[in-house]
mmCIF file of C-alpha atoms in Angstrom:
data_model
loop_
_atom_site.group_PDB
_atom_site.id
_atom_site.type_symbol
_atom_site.label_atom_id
_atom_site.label_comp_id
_atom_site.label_asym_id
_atom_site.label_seq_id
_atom_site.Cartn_x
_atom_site.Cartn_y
_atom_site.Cartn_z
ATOM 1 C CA UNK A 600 -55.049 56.601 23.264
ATOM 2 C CA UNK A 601 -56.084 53.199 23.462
ATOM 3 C CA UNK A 602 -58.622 51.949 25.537
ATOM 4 C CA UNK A 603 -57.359 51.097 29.282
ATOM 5 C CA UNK A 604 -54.492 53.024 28.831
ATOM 6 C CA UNK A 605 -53.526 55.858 31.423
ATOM 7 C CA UNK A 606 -50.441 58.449 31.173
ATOM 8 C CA UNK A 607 -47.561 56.575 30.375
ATOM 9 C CA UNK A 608 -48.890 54.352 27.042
ATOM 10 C CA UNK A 609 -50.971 54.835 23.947
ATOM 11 C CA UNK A 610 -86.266 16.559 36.710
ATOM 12 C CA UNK A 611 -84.732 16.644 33.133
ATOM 13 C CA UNK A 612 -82.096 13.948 31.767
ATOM 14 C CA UNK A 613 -79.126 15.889 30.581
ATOM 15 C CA UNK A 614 -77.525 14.294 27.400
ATOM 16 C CA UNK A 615 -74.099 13.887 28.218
ATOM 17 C CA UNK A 616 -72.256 13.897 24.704
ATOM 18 C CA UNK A 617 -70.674 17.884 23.910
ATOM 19 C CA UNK A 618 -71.433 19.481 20.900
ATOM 20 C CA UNK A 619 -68.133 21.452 19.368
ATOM 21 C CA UNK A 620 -68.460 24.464 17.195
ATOM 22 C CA UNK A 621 -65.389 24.900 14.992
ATOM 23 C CA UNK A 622 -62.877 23.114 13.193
ATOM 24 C CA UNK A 623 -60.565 23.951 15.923
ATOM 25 C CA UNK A 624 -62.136 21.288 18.685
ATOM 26 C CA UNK A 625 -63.309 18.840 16.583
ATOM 27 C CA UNK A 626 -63.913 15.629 18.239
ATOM 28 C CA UNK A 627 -62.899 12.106 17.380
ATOM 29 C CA UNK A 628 -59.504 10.479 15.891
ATOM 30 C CA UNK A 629 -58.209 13.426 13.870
ATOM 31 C CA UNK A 630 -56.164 16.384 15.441
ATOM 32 C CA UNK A 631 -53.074 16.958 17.577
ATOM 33 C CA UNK A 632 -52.423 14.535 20.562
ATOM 34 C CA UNK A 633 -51.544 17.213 23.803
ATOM 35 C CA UNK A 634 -47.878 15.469 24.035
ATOM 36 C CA UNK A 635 -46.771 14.504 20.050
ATOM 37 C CA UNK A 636 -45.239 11.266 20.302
ATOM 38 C CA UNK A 637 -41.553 13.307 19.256
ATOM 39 C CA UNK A 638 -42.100 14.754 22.363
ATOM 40 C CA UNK A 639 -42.955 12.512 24.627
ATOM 41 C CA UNK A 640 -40.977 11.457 27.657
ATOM 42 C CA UNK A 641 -39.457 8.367 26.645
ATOM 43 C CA UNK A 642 -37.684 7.651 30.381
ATOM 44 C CA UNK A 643 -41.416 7.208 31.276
ATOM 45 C CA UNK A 644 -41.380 3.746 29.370
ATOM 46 C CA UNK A 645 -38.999 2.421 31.382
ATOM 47 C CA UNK A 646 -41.385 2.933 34.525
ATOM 48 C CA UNK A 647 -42.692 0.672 36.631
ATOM 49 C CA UNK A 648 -45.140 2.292 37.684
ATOM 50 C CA UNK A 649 -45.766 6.101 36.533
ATOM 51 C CA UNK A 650 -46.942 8.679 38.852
ATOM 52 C CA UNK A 651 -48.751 12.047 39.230
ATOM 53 C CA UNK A 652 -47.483 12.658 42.821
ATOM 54 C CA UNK A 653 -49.222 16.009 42.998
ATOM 55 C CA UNK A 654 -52.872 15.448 42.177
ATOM 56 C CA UNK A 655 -53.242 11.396 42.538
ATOM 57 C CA UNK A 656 -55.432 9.827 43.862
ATOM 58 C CA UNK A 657 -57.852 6.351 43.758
ATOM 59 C CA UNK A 658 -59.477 7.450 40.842
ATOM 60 C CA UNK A 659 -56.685 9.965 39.037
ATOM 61 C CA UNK A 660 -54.131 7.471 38.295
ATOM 62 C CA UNK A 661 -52.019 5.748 36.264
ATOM 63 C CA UNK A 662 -54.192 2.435 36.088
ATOM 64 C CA UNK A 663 -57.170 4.438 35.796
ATOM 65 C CA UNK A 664 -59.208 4.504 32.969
ATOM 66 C CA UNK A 665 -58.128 7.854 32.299
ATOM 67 C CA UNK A 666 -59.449 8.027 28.607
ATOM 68 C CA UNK A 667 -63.067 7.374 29.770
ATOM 69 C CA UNK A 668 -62.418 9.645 32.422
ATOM 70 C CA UNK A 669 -60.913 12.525 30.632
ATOM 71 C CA UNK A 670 -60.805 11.866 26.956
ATOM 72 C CA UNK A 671 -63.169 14.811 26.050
ATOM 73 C CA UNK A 672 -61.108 17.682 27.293
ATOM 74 C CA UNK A 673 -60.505 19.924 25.169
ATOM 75 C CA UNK A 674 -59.555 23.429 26.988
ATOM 76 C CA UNK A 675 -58.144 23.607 30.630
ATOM 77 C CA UNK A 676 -58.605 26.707 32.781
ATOM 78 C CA UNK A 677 -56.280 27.633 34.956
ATOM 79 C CA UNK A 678 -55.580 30.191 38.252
ATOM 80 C CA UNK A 679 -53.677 30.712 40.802
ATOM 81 C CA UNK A 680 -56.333 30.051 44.238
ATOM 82 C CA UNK A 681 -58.333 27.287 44.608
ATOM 83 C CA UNK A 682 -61.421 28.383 45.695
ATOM 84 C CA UNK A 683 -61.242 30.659 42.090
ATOM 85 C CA UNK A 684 -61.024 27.157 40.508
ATOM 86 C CA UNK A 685 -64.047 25.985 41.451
ATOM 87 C CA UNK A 686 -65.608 28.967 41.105
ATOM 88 C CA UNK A 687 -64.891 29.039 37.382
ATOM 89 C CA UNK A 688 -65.971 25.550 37.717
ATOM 90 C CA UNK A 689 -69.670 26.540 38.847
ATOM 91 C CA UNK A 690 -69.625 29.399 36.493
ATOM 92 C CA UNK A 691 -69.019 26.785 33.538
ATOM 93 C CA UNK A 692 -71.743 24.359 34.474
ATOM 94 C CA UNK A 693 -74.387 27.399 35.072
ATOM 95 C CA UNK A 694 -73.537 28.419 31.616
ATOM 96 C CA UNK A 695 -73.532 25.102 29.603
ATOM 97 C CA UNK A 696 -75.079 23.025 31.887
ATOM 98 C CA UNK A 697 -71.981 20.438 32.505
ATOM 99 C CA UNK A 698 -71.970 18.403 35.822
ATOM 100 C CA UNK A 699 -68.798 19.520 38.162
ATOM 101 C CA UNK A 700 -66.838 16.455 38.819
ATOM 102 C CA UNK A 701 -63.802 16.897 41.476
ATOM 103 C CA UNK A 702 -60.151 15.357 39.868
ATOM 104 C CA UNK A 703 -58.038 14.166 42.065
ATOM 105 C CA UNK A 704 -55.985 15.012 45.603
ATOM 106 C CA UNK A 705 -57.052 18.282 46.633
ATOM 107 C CA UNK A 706 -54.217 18.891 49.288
ATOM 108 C CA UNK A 707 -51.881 20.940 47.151
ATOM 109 C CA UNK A 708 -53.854 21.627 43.767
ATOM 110 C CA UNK A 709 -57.774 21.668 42.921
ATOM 111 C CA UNK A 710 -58.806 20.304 39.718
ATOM 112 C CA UNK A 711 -62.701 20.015 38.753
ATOM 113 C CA UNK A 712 -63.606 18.590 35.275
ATOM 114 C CA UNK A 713 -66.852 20.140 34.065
ATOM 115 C CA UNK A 714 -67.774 18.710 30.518
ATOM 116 C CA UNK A 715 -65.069 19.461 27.926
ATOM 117 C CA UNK A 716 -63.257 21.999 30.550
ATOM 118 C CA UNK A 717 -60.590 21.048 33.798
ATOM 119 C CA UNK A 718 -60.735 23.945 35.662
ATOM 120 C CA UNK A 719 -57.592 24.005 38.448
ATOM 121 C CA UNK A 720 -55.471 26.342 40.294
ATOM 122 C CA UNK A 721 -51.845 26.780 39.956
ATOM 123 C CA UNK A 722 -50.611 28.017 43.087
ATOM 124 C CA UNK A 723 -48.306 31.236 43.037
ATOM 125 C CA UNK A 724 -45.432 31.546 40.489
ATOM 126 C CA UNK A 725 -43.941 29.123 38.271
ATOM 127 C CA UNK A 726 -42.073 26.202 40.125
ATOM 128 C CA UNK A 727 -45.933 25.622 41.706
ATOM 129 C CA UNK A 728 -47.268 26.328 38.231
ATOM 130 C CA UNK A 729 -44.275 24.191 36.334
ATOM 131 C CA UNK A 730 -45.787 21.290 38.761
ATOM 132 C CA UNK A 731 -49.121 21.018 37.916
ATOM 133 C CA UNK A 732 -48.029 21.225 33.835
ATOM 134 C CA UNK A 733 -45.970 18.296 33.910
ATOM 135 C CA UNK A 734 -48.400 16.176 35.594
ATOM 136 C CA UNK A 735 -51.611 17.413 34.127
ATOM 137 C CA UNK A 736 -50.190 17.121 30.792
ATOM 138 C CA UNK A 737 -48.868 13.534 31.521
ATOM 139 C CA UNK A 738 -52.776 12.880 32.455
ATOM 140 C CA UNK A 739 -54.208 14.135 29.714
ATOM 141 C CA UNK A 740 -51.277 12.711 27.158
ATOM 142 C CA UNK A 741 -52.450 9.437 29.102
ATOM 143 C CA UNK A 742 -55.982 10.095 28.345
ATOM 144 C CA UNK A 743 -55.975 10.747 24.401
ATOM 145 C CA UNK A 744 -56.403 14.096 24.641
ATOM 146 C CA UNK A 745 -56.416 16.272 21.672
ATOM 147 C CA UNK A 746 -55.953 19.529 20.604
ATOM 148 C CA UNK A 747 -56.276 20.900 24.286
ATOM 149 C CA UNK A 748 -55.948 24.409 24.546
ATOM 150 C CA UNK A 749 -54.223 25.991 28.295
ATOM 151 C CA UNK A 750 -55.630 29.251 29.358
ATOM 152 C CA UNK A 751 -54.729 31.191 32.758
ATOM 153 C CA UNK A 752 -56.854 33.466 33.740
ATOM 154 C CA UNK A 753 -55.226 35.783 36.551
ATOM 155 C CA UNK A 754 -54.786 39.095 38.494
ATOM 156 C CA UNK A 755 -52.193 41.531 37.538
ATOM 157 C CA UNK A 756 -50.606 44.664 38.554
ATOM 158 C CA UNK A 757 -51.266 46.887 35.411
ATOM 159 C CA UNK A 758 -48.398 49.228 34.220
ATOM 160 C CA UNK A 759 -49.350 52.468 33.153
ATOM 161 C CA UNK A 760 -53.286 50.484 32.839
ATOM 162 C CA UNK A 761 -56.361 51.742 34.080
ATOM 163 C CA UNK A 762 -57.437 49.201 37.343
ATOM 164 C CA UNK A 763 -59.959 46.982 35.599
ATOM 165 C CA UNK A 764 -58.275 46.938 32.125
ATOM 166 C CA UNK A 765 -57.966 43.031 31.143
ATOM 167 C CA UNK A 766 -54.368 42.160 29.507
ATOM 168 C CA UNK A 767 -54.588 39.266 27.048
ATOM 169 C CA UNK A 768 -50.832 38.405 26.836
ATOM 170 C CA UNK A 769 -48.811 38.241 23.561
ATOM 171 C CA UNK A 770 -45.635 37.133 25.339
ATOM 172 C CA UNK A 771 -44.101 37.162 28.370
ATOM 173 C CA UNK A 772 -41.037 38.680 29.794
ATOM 174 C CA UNK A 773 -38.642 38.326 32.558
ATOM 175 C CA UNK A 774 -37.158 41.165 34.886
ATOM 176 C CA UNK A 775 -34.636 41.974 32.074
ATOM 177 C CA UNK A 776 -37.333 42.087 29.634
ATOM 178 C CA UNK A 777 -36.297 39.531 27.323
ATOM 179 C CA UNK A 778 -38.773 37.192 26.047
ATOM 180 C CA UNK A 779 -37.856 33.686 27.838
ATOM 181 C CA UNK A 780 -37.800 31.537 30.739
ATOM 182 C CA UNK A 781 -35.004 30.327 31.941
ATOM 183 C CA UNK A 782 -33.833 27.047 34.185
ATOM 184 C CA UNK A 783 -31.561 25.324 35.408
ATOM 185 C CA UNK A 784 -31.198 21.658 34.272
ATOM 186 C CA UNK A 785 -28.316 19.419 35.348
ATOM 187 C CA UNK A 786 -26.487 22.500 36.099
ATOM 188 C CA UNK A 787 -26.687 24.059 32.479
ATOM 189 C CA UNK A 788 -29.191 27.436 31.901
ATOM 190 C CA UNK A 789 -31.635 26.760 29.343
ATOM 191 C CA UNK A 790 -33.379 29.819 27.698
ATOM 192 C CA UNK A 791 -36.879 28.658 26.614
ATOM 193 C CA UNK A 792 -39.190 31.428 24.330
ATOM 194 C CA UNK A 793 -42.340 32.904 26.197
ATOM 195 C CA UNK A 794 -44.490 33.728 22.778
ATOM 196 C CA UNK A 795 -47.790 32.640 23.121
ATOM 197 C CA UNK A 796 -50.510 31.957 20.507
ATOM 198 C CA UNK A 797 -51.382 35.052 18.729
ATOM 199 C CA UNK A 798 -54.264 34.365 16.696
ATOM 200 C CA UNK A 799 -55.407 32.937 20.162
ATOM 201 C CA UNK A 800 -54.665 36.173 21.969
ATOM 202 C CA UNK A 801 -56.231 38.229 19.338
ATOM 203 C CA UNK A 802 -59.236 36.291 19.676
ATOM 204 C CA UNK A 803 -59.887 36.566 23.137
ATOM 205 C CA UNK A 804 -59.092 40.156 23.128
ATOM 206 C CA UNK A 805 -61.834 40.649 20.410
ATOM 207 C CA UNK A 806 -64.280 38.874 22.813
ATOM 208 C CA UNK A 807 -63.866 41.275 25.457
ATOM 209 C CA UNK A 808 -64.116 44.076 23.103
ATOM 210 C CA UNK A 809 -67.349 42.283 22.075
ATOM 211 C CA UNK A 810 -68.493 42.563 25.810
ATOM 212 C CA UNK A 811 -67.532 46.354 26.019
ATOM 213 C CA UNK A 812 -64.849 45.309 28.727
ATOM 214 C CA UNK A 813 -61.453 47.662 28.960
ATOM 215 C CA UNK A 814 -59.076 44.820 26.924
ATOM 216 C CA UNK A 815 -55.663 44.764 24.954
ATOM 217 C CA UNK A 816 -53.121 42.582 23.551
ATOM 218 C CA UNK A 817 -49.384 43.645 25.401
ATOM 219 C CA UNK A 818 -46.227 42.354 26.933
ATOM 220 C CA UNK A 819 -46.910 40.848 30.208
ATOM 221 C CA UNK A 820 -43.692 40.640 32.755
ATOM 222 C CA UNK A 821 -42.927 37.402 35.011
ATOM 223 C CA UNK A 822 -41.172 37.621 38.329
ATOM 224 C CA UNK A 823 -40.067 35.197 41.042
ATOM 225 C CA UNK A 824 -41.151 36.808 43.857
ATOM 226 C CA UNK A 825 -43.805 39.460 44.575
ATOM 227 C CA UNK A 826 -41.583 42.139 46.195
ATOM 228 C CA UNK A 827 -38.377 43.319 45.211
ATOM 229 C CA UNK A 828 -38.599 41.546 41.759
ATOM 230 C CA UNK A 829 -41.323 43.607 40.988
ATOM 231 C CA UNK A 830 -40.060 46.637 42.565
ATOM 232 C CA UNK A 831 -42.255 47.167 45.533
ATOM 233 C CA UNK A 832 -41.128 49.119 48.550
ATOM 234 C CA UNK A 833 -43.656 47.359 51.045
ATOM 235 C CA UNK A 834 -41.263 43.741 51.401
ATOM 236 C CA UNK A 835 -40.146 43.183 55.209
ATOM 237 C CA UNK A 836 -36.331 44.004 54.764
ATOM 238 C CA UNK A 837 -34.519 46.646 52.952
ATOM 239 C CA UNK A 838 -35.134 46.806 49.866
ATOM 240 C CA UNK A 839 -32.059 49.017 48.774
ATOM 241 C CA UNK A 840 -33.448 51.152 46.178
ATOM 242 C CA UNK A 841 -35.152 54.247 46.141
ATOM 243 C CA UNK A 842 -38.881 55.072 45.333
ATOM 244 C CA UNK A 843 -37.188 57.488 42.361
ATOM 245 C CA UNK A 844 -35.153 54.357 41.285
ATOM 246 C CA UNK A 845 -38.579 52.097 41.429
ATOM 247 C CA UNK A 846 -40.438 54.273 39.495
ATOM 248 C CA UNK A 847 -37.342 55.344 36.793
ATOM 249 C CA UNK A 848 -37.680 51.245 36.332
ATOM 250 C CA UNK A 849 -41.387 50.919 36.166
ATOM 251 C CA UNK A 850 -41.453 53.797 33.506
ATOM 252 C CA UNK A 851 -38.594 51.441 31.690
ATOM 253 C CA UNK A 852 -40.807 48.490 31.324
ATOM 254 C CA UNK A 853 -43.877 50.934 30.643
ATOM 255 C CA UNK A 854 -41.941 52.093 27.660
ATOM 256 C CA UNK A 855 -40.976 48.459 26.589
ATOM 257 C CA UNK A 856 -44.708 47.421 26.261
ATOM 258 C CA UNK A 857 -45.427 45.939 29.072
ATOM 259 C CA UNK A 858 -48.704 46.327 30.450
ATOM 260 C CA UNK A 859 -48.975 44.223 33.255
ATOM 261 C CA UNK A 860 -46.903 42.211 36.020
ATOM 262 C CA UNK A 861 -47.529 38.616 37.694
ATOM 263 C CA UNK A 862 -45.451 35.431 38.114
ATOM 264 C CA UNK A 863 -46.369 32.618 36.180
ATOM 265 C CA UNK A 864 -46.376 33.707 32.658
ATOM 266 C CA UNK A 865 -42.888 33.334 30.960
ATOM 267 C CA UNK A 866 -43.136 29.463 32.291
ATOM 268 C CA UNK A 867 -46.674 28.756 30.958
ATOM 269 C CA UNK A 868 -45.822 30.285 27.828
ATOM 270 C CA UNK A 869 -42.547 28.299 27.514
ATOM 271 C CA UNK A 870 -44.198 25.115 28.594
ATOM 272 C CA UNK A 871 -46.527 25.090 26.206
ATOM 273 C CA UNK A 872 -44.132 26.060 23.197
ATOM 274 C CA UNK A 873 -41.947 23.041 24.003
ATOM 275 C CA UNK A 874 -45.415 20.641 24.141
ATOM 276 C CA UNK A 875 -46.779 22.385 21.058
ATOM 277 C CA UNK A 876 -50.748 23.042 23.301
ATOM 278 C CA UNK A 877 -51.844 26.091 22.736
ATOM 279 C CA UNK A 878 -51.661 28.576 24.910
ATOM 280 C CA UNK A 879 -52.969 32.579 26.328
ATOM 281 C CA UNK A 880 -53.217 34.478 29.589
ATOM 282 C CA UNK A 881 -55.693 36.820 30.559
ATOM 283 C CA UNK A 882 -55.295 38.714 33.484
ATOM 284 C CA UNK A 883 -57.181 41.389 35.400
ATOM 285 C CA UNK A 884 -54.758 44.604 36.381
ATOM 286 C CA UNK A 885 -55.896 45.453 39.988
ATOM 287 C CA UNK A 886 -54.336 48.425 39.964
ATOM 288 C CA UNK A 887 -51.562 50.475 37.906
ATOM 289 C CA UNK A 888 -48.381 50.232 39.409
ATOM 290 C CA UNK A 889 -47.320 53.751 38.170
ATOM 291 C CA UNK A 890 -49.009 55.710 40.676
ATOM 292 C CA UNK A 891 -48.124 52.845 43.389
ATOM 293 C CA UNK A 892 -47.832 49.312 45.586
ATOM 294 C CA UNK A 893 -50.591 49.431 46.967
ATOM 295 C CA UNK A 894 -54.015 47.656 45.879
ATOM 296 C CA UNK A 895 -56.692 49.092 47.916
ATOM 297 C CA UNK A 896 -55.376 52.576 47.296
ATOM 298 C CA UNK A 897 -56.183 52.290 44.061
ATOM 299 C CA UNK A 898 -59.957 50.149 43.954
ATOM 300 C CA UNK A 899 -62.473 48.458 46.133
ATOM 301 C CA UNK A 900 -62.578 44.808 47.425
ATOM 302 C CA UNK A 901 -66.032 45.385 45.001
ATOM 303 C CA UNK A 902 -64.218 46.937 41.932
ATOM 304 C CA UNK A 903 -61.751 44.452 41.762
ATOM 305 C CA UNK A 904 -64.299 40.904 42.530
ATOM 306 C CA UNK A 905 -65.889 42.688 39.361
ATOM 307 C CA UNK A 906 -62.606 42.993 37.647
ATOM 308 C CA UNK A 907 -62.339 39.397 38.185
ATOM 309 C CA UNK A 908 -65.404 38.029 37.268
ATOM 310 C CA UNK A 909 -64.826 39.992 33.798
ATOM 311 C CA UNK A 910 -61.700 38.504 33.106
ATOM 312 C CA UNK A 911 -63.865 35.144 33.948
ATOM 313 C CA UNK A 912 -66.455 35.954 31.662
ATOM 314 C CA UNK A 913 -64.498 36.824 28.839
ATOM 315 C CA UNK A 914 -63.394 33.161 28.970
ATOM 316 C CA UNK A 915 -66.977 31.847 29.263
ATOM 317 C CA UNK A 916 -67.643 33.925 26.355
ATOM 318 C CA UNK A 917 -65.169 32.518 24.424
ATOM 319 C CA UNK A 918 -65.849 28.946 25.345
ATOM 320 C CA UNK A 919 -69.795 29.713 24.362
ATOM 321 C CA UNK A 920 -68.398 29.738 20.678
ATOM 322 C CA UNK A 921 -66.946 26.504 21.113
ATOM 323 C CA UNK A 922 -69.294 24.408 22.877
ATOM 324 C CA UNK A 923 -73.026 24.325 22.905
ATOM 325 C CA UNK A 924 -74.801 23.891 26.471
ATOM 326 C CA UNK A 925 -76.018 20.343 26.987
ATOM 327 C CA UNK A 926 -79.363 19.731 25.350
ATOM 328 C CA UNK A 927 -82.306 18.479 27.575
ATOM 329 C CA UNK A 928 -85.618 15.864 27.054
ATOM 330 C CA UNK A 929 -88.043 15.264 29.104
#
């Protein structure tokens, strides 16, 4: 049985330049721009004036000089509260020694640039999440960023998971567990694929192996809401389904290979196939939704901070074989 699994499944001046380890982030002209000009949003041309309307402000801007500003990125970390965000943010600059810079309006999203990282929060599910894409992506496109890498880093409800176990996502499924996201666009359903990166996913999971943390590769299911989508029976009205029903439907997407359930992955993963960035999720599962609804039944407000700050340091584990810490002189 595979690890995680339960039951149902087998005064110093800081030098400012960053020093990338790997082919993968190299610096400099070479690589792949995070919006291909094939890709880009040609209506934006025709613009008088282009805006980010969620995260603007006097200094994140179109007529900024965004390329001075931002040009360096290279991986952006994402989540869904803010006050995670700039945790992750303090976490990165106590580990590599990078300054944390606040990005922008903070009244609906947080961003913080620290070195080669933006670390942000989403919001819950994907319209919030779809958002922050388009105009993060349009900022960075703006900026000369290349080959940027998008990583979420969440909570979960595990299915048939121990609590703790960390899911690294290899694609993302919808309620009817097929492998897209789907929208609405001028009143025609498009059906967009929810793959993500696999060599990526594999090599995350292998960090967290590395670090003796409770870590797989599986399916990872996306809902629109946090009740009855997902099957809980502790929403405000009546649900209309039985707890035999909910659990005959769990055990269903158990079987599939799913491993975990949140709301935002089937729309990162399509995002970021249509834009060509590369892309994972890793997410913490605070409890396993085969033996119930409810969190705290389940763990400790202390077991899962922990849980989270794994799934965290996975990340910063990963990002320590990319990037060296800043280098110091007297």
């Amino acid at each position: 049985m595979a690890q995680g699994f339960s039951s149902c499944a087998q005064g110093h001046t800081q030098h400012l330049s960053v020093q990338l380890m790997g082919s993968e982030m190299e610096s400099g002209t070479q690589g792949t721009p995070v919006l291909p000009e094939h890709l880009r949003n040609k209506h934006l041309d025709t613009l008088v004036e282009e805006h980010f309307f969620h995260i603007e402000d006097a200094t994140l801007n179109a007529k900024a000089d965004l390329g001075t500003l931002l040009g360096d990125v290279k991986v952006v970390l994402m989540g869904g509260a803010a006050d995670r965000a700039e945790k992750i943010a303090v976490r990165l600059s106590t580990a590599f020694g990078w300054p944390v810079q606040p990005l922008g309006m903070r009244e609906r999203y947080s961003l913080f640039k620290v070195g080669p990282v933006i670390s942000m929060n989403h919001g819950i599910g994907s319209p919030s999440l779809m958002i922050i894409l388009h105009e993060l992506t349009k900022v960075l496109q703006r900026a000369g960023c290349k080959d940027v890498t998008y990583i979420r880093i969440g909570t979960s409800g595990g299915i048939g998971v121990t609590p703790g176990t960390i899911v690294v996502t290899s694609e993302g499924v919808n309620c009817e567990l097929e492998s897209v996201y789907e929208m609405t666009v001028l009143g025609k359903r498009r059906r967009l694929p929810a793959v993500f990166d696999k060599d990526l996913a594999e090599e995350l999971a292998a960090v967290g192996k590395r670090l003796d943390f409770p870590v797989l590769v599986a399916k990872t299911m996306a809902t629109d809401d946090y009740y009855e989508e997902q099957g809980r029976l502790d929403g405000a009205v009546d649900c209309q389904y039985s707890e035999s029903e909910k659990m005959e439907w769990i055990q269903k997407v158990c079987e599939y290979g799913v491993r975990n359930m949140e709301m935002e992955g089937t729309a990162l993963a399509a995002f970021c196939n249509r834009t060509g960035v590369r892309a994972a999720m890793v997410c913490a599962a605070l409890l396993d939704r085969t033996k119930g609804d409810q969190t705290p039944d389940q763990a400790s407000p202390e077991q899962m901070g922990q849980w989270v700050s794994n799934s965290q340091e996975l990340v910063v584990e990963w990002l320590r074989g990319k990037f060296t810490p800043l280098t110091t002189a007297a």
